[in-house]
XYZ file of C-alpha atoms in Angstrom:
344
model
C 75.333 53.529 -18.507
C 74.834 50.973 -21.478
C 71.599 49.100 -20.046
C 67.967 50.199 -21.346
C 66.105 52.545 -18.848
C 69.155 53.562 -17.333
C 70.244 49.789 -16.281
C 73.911 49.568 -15.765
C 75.303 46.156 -17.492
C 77.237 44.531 -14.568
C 79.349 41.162 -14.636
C 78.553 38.348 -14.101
C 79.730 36.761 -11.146
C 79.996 39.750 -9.097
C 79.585 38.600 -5.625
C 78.959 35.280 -3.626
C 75.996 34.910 -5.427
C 76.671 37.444 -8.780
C 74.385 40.531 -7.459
C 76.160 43.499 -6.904
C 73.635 44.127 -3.581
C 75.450 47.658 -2.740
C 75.286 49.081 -6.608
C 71.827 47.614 -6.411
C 71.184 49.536 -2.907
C 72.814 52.503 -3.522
C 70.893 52.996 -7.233
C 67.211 52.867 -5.224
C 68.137 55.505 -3.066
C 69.461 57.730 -6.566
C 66.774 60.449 -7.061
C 67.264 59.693 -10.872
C 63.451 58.042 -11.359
C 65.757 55.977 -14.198
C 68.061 54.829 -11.528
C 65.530 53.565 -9.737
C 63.887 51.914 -12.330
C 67.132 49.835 -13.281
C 67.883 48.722 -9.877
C 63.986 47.245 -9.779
C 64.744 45.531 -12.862
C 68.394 44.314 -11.925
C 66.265 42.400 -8.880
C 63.763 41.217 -11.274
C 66.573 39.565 -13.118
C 68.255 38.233 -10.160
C 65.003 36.894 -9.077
C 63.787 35.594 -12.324
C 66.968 35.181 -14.072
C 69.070 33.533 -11.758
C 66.861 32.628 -8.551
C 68.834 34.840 -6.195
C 65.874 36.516 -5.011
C 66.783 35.488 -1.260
C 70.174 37.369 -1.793
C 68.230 40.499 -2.502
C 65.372 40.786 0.240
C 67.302 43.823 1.911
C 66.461 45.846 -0.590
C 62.242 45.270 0.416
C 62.395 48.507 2.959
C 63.535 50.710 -0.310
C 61.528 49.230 -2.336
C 58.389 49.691 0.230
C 59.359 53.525 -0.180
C 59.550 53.745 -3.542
C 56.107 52.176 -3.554
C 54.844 54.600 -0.732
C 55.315 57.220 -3.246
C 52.945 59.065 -4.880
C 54.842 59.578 -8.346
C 56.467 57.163 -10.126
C 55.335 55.255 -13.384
C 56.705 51.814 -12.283
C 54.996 51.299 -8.762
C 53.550 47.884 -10.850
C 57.258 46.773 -11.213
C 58.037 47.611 -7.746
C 54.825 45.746 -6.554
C 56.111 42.675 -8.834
C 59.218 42.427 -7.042
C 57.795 42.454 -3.419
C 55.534 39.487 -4.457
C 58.514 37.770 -5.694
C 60.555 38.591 -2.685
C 57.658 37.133 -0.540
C 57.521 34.185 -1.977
C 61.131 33.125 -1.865
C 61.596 35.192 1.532
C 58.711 35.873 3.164
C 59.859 37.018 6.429
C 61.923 39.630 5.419
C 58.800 41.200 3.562
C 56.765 40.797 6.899
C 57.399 43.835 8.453
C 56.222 45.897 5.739
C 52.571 44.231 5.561
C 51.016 47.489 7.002
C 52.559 49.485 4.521
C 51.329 46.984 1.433
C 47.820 46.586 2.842
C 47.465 50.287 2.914
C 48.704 50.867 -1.065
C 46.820 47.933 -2.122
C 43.357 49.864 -0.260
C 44.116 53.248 -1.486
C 44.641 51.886 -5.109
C 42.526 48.906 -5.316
C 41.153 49.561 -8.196
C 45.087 49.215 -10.431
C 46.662 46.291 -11.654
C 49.333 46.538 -8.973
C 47.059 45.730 -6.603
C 46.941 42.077 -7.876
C 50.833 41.793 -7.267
C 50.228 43.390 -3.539
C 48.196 40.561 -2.484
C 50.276 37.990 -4.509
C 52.592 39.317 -1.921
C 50.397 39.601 1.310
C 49.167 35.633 0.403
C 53.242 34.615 0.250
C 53.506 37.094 3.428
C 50.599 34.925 4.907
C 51.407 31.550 4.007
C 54.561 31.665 6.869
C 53.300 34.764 8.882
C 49.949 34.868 9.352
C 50.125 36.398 12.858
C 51.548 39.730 10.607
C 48.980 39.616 8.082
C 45.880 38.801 10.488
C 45.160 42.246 11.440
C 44.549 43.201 8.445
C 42.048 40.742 6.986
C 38.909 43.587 7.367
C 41.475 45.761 5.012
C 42.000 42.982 2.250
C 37.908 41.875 2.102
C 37.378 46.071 1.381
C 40.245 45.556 -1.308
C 38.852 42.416 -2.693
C 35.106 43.972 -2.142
C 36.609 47.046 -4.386
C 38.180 44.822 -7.155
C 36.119 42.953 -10.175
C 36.175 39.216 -10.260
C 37.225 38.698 -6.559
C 41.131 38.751 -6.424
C 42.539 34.576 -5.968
C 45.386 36.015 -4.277
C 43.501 38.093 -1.877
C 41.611 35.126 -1.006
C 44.361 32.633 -0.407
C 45.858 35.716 2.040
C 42.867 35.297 4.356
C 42.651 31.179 4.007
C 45.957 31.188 5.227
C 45.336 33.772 7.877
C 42.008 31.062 8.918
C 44.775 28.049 9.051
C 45.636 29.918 12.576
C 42.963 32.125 13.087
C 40.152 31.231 11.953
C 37.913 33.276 13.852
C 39.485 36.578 12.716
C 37.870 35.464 9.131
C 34.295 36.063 10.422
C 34.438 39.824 9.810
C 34.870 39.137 6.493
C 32.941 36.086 5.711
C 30.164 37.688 3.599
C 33.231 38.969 1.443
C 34.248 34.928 0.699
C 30.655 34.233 0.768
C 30.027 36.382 -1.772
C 33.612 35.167 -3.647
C 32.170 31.863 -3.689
C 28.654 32.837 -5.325
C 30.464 34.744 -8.039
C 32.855 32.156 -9.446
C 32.698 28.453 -7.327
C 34.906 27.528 -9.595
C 37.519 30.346 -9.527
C 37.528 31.215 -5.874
C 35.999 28.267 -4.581
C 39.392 26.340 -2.910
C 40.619 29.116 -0.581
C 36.736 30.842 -0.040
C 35.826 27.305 1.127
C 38.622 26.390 3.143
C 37.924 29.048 4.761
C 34.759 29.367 5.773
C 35.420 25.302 6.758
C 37.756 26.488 9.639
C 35.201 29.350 10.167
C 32.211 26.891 10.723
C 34.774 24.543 12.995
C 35.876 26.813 15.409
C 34.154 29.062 17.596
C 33.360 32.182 15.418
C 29.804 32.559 14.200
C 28.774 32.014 10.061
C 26.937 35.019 9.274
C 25.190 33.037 6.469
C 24.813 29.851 5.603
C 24.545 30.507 2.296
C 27.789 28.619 1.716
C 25.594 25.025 1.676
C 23.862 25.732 -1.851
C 27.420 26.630 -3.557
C 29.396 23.936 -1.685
C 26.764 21.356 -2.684
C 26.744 22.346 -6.491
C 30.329 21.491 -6.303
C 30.537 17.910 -4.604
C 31.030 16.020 -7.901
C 33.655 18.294 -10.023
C 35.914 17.366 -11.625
C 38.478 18.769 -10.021
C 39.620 17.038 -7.197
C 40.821 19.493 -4.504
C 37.869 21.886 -5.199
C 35.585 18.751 -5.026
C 37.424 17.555 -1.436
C 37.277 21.435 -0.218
C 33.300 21.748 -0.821
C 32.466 18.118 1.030
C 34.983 18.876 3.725
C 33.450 22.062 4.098
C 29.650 20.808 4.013
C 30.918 18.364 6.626
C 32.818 21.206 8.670
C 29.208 22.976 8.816
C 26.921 19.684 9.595
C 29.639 19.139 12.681
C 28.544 22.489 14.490
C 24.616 22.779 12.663
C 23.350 19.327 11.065
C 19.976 20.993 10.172
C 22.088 23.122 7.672
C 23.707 20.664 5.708
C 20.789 18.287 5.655
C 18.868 19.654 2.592
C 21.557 19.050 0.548
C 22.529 15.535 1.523
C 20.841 14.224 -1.629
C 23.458 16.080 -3.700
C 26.104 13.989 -2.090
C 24.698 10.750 -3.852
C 26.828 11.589 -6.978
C 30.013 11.483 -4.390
C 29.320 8.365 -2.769
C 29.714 7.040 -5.785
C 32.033 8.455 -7.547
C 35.218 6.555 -8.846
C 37.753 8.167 -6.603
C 38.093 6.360 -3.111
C 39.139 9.079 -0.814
C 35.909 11.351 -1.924
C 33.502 8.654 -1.411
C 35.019 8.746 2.030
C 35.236 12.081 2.502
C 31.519 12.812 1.490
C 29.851 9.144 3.744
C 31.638 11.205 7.009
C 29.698 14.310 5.723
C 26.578 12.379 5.927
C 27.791 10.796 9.172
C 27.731 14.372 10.834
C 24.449 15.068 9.540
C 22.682 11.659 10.424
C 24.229 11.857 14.260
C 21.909 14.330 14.918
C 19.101 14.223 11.652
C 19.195 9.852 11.161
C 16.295 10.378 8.220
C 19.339 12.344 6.478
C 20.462 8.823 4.794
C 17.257 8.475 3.313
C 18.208 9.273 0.172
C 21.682 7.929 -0.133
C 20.650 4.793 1.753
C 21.590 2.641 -1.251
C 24.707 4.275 -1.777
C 25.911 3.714 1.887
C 24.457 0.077 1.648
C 26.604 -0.454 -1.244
C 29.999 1.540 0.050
C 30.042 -1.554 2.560
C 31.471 -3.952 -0.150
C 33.653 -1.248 -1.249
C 37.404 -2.154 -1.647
C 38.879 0.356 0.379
C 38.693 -0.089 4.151
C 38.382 3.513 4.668
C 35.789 3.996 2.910
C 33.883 0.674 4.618
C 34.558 2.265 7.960
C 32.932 5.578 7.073
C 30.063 3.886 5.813
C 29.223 1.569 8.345
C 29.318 5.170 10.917
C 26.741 6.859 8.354
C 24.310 3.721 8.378
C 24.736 3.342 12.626
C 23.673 6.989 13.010
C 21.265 6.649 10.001
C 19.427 3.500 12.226
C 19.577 1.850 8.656
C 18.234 -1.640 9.702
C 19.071 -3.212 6.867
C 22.682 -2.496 7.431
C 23.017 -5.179 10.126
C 23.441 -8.264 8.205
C 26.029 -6.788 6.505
C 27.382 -4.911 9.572
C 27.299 -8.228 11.514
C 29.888 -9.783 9.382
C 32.161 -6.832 8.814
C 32.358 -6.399 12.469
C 33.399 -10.376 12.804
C 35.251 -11.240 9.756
C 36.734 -7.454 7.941
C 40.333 -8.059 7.679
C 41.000 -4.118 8.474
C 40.836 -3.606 12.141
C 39.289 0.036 11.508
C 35.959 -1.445 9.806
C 35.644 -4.410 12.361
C 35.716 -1.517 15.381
C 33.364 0.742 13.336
C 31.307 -2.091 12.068
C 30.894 -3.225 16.118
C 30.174 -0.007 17.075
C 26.962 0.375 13.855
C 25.504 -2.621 15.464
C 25.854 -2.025 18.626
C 23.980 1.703 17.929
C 21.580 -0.008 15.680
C 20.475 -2.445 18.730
C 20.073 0.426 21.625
C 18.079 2.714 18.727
C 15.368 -0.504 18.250
């Protein structure tokens, strides 16, 4: 043995892929806690080193024992090598969820942890029918841990992508995510409770609205898309909700980016089908998204003013529905007037 810690220096080369798998095997099942240790490494480097971390995901049910253990000074290392395994093969680390969740609740409080739901997020982006079960377990581990874990977060937006009802146990947990760092936690916690709000689970709270609506105009773009799609996700099953904050979405109707100026006139859309004062104060900015030079953003406009009865729309409505050269705004244009006319 030449390697630090015990770690055997092998040659390169050494199988199809240059990973001696049985020495690798055979040295986590060694009661030698140095053994061990080298083998851990040995994957680290395969995985790291020489992106063979595919080539090693038999070794995940060892390495799940080894973390099951109570001693041991490298259960981080061990935890680091699951979350790499996950992410380059998350299937194979799927059937030892249960056994992750539980280490990650009984020691949610150590650094390991953060690996563990590195891994249970990589586990849930492809499986989230294996990690869904356990979403009430990861909110009491992210509940448990300072600063609201990203990973553990991303686990249960990816578990809402298919199940987004099994997220409303836990929505006070992402609630509460959200209020503590929008910034931070705000692109999984809101995606999230989005899927929460459109399907046929129940929000808990809608304190959501305030936090999404402080972040309508960021900077960044995804976080700004997540909080308006959200706002709008919310307005779609309870308009009276979302209409206080409608006047924050001014700064978004305007903004220089196309798609959010979109994005945020179908938010006020939802809101004005069943609230039409809710244009009120971003009548201008609708008005003015009519010239705009993107036909999506035309169309969503000209559904925001129709709902909003915005009479002074119809001029302008008139000729978009007669003479826009993008069949979308000519059929949503037609259908503003047409609204506007039955509403008078």
């Amino acid at each position: 043995m030449d390697g630090d810690g015990g770690e055997a220096i092998e040659s390169r080369g050494r199988g199809a892929a240059g990973v001696d798998l049985p020495s690798i095997l055979t040295r986590l099942d060694d009661p030698d806690p140095a053994e061990q240790r080298g083998a851990v490494r040995r994957i680290r480097t395969a995985i790291d080193d020489q992106g063979q971390g595919a080539v090693c995901a038999p070794t995940v049910p060892k390495l799940r024992t080894l973390l099951e253990r109570p001693d041991g000074d490298f259960h981080g290392e061990v935890a680091a090598c699951l979350a790499d395994l996950a992410a380059e093969a998350p299937t194979d680390v799927a059937p030892s969820t249960g056994a992750i969740v539980t280490v990650a609740r009984e020691r949610a409080d150590q650094p390991l942890t953060r690996e563990l739901l590195r891994c249970l997020a990589a586990v849930a982006a492809e499986r989230p029918d294996v990690v869904v079960e356990h979403v009430e377990a990861i909110a009491d581990v992210l509940d448990r841990r300072r600063g609201y874990d990203h990973w553990g977060l991303r686990a249960l937006a990816h578990v809402s992508r298919e199940e987004p009802t099994a997220i409303e146990p836990v929505a006070p947990v992402l609630t509460d995510a959200l209020a503590a760092n929008p910034v931070e936690n705000g692109e999984p916690a809101l995606r999230a409770l989005g899927r929460l709000a459109r399907s046929e689970g129940e929000l808990p709270s809608l304190e959501l609205v305030a936090h999404a609506a402080a972040l309508v105009d960021h900077d960044d773009r995804s976080l700004r898309h997540d909080a308006i799609g959200c706002l709008g996700d919310v307005a779609h099953r309870d308009p009276a909700a979302v209409e206080p904050v409608c006047a924050d979405l001014e700064a978004a109707l305007s903004f220089p980016e196309p798609d959010t100026r979109a994005v945020a006139a179908v938010t006020v859309a939802r809101v004005a089908a069943e609230i039409d004062d809710a244009v009120d104060t971003v009548r201008g900015q609708l008005l003015e998204l009519l010239a705009d030079d993107q036909p999506h953003v035309r169309a969503n406009a000209c559904v925001a003013l129709g709902h909003g009865g915005v009479d002074a729309a119809a001029p302008r409505l008139r000729e978009l529905a007669s003479e826009d050269p993008a069949p979308n705004v000519r059929d949503r244009a037609s259908w503003a007037v047409r609204r506007l006319s039955t509403s008078q």
